[in-house]
PDB file of C-alpha atoms in Angstrom:
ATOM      1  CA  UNK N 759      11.332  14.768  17.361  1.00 57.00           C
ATOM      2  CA  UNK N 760       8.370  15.380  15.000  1.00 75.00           C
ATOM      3  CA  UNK N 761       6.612  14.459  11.753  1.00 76.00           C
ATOM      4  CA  UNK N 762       5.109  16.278   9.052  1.00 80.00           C
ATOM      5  CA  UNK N 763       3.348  15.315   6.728  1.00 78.00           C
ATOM      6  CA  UNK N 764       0.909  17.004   3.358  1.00 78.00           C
ATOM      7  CA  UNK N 765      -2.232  16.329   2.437  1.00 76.00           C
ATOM      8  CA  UNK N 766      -1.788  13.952  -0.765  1.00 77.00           C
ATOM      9  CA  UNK N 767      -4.276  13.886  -4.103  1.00 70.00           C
ATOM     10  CA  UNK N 768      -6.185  10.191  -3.534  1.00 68.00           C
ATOM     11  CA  UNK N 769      -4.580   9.446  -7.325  1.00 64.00           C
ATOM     12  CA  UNK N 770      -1.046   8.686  -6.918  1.00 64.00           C
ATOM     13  CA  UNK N 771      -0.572  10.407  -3.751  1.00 68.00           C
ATOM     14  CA  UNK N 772       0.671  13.700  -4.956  1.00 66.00           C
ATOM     15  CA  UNK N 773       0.816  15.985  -2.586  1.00 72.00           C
ATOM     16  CA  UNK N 774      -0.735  19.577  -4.344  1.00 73.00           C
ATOM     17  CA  UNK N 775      -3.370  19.568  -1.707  1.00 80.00           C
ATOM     18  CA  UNK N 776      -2.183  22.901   0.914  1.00 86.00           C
ATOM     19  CA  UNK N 777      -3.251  20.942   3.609  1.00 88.00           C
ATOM     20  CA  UNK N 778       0.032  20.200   6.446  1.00 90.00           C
ATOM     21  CA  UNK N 779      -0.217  18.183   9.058  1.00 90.00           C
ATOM     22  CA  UNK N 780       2.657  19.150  12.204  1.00 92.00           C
ATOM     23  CA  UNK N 781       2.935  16.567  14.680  1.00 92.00           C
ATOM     24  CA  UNK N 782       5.196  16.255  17.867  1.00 91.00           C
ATOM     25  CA  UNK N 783       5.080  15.193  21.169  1.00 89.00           C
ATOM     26  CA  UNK N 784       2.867  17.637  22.515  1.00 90.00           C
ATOM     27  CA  UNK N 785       0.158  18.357  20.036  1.00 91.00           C
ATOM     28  CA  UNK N 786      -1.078  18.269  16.709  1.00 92.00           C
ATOM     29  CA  UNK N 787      -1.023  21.216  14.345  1.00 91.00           C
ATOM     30  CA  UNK N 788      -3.632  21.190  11.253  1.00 91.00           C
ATOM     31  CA  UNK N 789      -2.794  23.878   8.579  1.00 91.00           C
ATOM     32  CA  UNK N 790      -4.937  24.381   5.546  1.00 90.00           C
ATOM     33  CA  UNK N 791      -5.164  27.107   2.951  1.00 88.00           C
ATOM     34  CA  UNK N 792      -2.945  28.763   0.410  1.00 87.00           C
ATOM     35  CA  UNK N 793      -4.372  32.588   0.310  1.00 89.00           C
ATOM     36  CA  UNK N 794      -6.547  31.856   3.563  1.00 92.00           C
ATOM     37  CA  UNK N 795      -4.773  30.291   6.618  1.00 91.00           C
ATOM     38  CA  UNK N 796      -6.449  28.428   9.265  1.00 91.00           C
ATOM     39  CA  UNK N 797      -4.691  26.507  12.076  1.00 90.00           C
ATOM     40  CA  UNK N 798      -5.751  23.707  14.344  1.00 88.00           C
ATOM     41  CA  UNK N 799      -4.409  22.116  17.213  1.00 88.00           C
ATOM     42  CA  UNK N 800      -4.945  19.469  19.649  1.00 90.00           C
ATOM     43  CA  UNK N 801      -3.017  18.460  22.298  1.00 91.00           C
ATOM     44  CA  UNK N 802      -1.763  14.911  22.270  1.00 92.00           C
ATOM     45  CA  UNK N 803      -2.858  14.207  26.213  1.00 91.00           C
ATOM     46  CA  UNK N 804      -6.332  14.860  24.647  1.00 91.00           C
ATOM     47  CA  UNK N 805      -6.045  12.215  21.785  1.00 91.00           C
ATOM     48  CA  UNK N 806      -8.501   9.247  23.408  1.00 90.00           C
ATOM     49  CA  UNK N 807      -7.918   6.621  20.579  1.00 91.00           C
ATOM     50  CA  UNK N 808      -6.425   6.558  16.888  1.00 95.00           C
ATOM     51  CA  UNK N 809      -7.802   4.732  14.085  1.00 96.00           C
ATOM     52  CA  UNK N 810      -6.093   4.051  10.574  1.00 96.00           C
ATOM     53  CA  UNK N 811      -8.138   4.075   7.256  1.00 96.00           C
ATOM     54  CA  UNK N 812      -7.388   2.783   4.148  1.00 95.00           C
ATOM     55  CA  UNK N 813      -9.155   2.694   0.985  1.00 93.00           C
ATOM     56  CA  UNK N 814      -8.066   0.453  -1.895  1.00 94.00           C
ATOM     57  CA  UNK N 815      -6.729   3.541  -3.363  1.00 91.00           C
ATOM     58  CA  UNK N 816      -5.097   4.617  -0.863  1.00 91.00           C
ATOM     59  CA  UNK N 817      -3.346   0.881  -0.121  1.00 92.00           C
ATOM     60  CA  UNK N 818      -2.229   1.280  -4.085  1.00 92.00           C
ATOM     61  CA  UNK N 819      -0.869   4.872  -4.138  1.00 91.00           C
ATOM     62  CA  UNK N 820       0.800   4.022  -0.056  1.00 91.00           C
ATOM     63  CA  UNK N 821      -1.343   6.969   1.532  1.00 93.00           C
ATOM     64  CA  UNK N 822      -4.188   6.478   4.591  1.00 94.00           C
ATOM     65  CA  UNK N 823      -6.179   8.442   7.089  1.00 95.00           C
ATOM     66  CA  UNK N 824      -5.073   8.665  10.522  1.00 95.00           C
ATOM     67  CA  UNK N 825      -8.554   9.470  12.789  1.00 95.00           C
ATOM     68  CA  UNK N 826      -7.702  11.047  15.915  1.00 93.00           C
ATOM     69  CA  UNK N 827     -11.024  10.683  18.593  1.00 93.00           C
ATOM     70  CA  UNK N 828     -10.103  13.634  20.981  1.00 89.00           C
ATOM     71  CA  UNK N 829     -11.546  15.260  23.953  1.00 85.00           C
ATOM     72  CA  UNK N 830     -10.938  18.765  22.418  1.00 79.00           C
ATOM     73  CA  UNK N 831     -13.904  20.870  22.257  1.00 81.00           C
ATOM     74  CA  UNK N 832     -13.362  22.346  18.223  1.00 78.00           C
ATOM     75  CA  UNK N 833     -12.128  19.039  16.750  1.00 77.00           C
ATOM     76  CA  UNK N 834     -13.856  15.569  18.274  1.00 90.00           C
ATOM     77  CA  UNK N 835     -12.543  14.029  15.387  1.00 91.00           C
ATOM     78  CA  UNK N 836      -9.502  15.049  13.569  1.00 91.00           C
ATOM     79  CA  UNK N 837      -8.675  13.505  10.037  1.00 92.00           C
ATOM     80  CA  UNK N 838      -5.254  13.238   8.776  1.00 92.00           C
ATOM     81  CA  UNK N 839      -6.342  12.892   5.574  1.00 91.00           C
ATOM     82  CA  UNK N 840      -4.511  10.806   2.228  1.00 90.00           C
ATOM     83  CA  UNK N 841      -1.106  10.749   4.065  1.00 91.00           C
ATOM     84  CA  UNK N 842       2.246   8.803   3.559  1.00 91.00           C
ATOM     85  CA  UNK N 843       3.879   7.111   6.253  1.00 92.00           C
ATOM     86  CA  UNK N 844       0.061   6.472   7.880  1.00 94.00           C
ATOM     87  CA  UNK N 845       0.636   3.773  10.031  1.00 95.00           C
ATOM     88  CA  UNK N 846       4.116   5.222  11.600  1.00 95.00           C
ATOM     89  CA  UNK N 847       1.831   8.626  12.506  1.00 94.00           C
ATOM     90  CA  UNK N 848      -0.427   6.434  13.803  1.00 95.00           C
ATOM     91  CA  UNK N 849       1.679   4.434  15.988  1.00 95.00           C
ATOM     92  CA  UNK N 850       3.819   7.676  17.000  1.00 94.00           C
ATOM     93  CA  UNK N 851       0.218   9.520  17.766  1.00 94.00           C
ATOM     94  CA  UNK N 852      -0.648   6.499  19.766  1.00 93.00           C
ATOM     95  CA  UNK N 853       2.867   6.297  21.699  1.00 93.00           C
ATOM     96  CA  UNK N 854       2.802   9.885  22.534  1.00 92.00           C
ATOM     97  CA  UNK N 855      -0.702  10.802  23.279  1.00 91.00           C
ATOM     98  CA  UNK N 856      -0.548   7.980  26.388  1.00 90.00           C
ATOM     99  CA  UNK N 857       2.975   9.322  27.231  1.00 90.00           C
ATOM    100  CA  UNK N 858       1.141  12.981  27.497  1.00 90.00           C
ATOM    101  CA  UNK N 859      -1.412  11.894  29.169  1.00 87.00           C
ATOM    102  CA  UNK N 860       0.341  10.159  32.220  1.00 87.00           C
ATOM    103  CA  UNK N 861       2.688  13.468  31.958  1.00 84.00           C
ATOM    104  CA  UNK N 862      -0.219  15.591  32.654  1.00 78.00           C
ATOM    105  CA  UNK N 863      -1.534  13.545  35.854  1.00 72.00           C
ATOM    106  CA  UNK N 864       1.073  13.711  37.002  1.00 45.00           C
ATOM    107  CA  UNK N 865       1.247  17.419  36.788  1.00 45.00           C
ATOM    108  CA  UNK N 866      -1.900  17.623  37.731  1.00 44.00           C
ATOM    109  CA  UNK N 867      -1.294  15.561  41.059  1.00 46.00           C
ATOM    110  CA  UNK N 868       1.805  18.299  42.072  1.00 41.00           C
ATOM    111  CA  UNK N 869      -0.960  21.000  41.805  1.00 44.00           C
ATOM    112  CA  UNK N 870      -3.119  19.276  43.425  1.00 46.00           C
ATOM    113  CA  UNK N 871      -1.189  18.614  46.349  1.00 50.00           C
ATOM    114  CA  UNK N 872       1.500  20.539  45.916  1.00 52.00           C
ATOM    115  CA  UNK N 873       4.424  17.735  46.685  1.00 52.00           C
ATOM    116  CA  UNK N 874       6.492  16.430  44.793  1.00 48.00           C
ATOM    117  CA  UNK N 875       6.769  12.687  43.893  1.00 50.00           C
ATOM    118  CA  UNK N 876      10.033  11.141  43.338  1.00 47.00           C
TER     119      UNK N 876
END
């Protein structure tokens, strides 16, 4: 299971911005542009910590900013900028970024020694 969610206009949160925001258990996708495409993604086992914004604005007109601190090389910081539903991405982020991250150890223990732990 996933969650998208658009890019919303700061005043009342419509969302005319081509900014979309893919988000599932195993990374993030950020796609922006309507005549010009470009495409971001971190993984979730690299998302460190989340942080939720919220302007006044934003409180009024139900939007936020979801800050993702990552270990990715191209995006330290990723913004999930003027979004509904902020504080369910944020929790879900949260939830599945430690969930990929004791998924990959794990992983990376079997390669490592190449047994399997039951």
């Amino acid at each position: 299971m996933g969650m998208i969610e658009k890019k919303r206009t700061k005043w009342f949160g419509l969302p005319i911005c081509f900014t979309t925001y893919s988000i599932d258990e195993d990374k993030i996708n950020v796609r922006k542009g309507f005549f010009n495409i470009t495409e971001d993604d971190a993984y979730m086992y690299k998302v460190q910590d989340v942080r939720l914004q919220q302007s006044f604005i934003e409180r009024v007109f139900g939007l936020g900013t979801v800050i993702c601190y990552t270990g990715d090389t191209t995006d330290q910081i990723l913004k999930l900028i003027h979004i509904k539903h902020s504080k369910e991405v944020k929790e879900y982020i949260l939830e599945n970024s430690e969930e990929a991250r004791v998924k990959k150890r794990t992983v990376n223990m079997l390669d490592i020694n190449g047994n399997s732990i039951d």
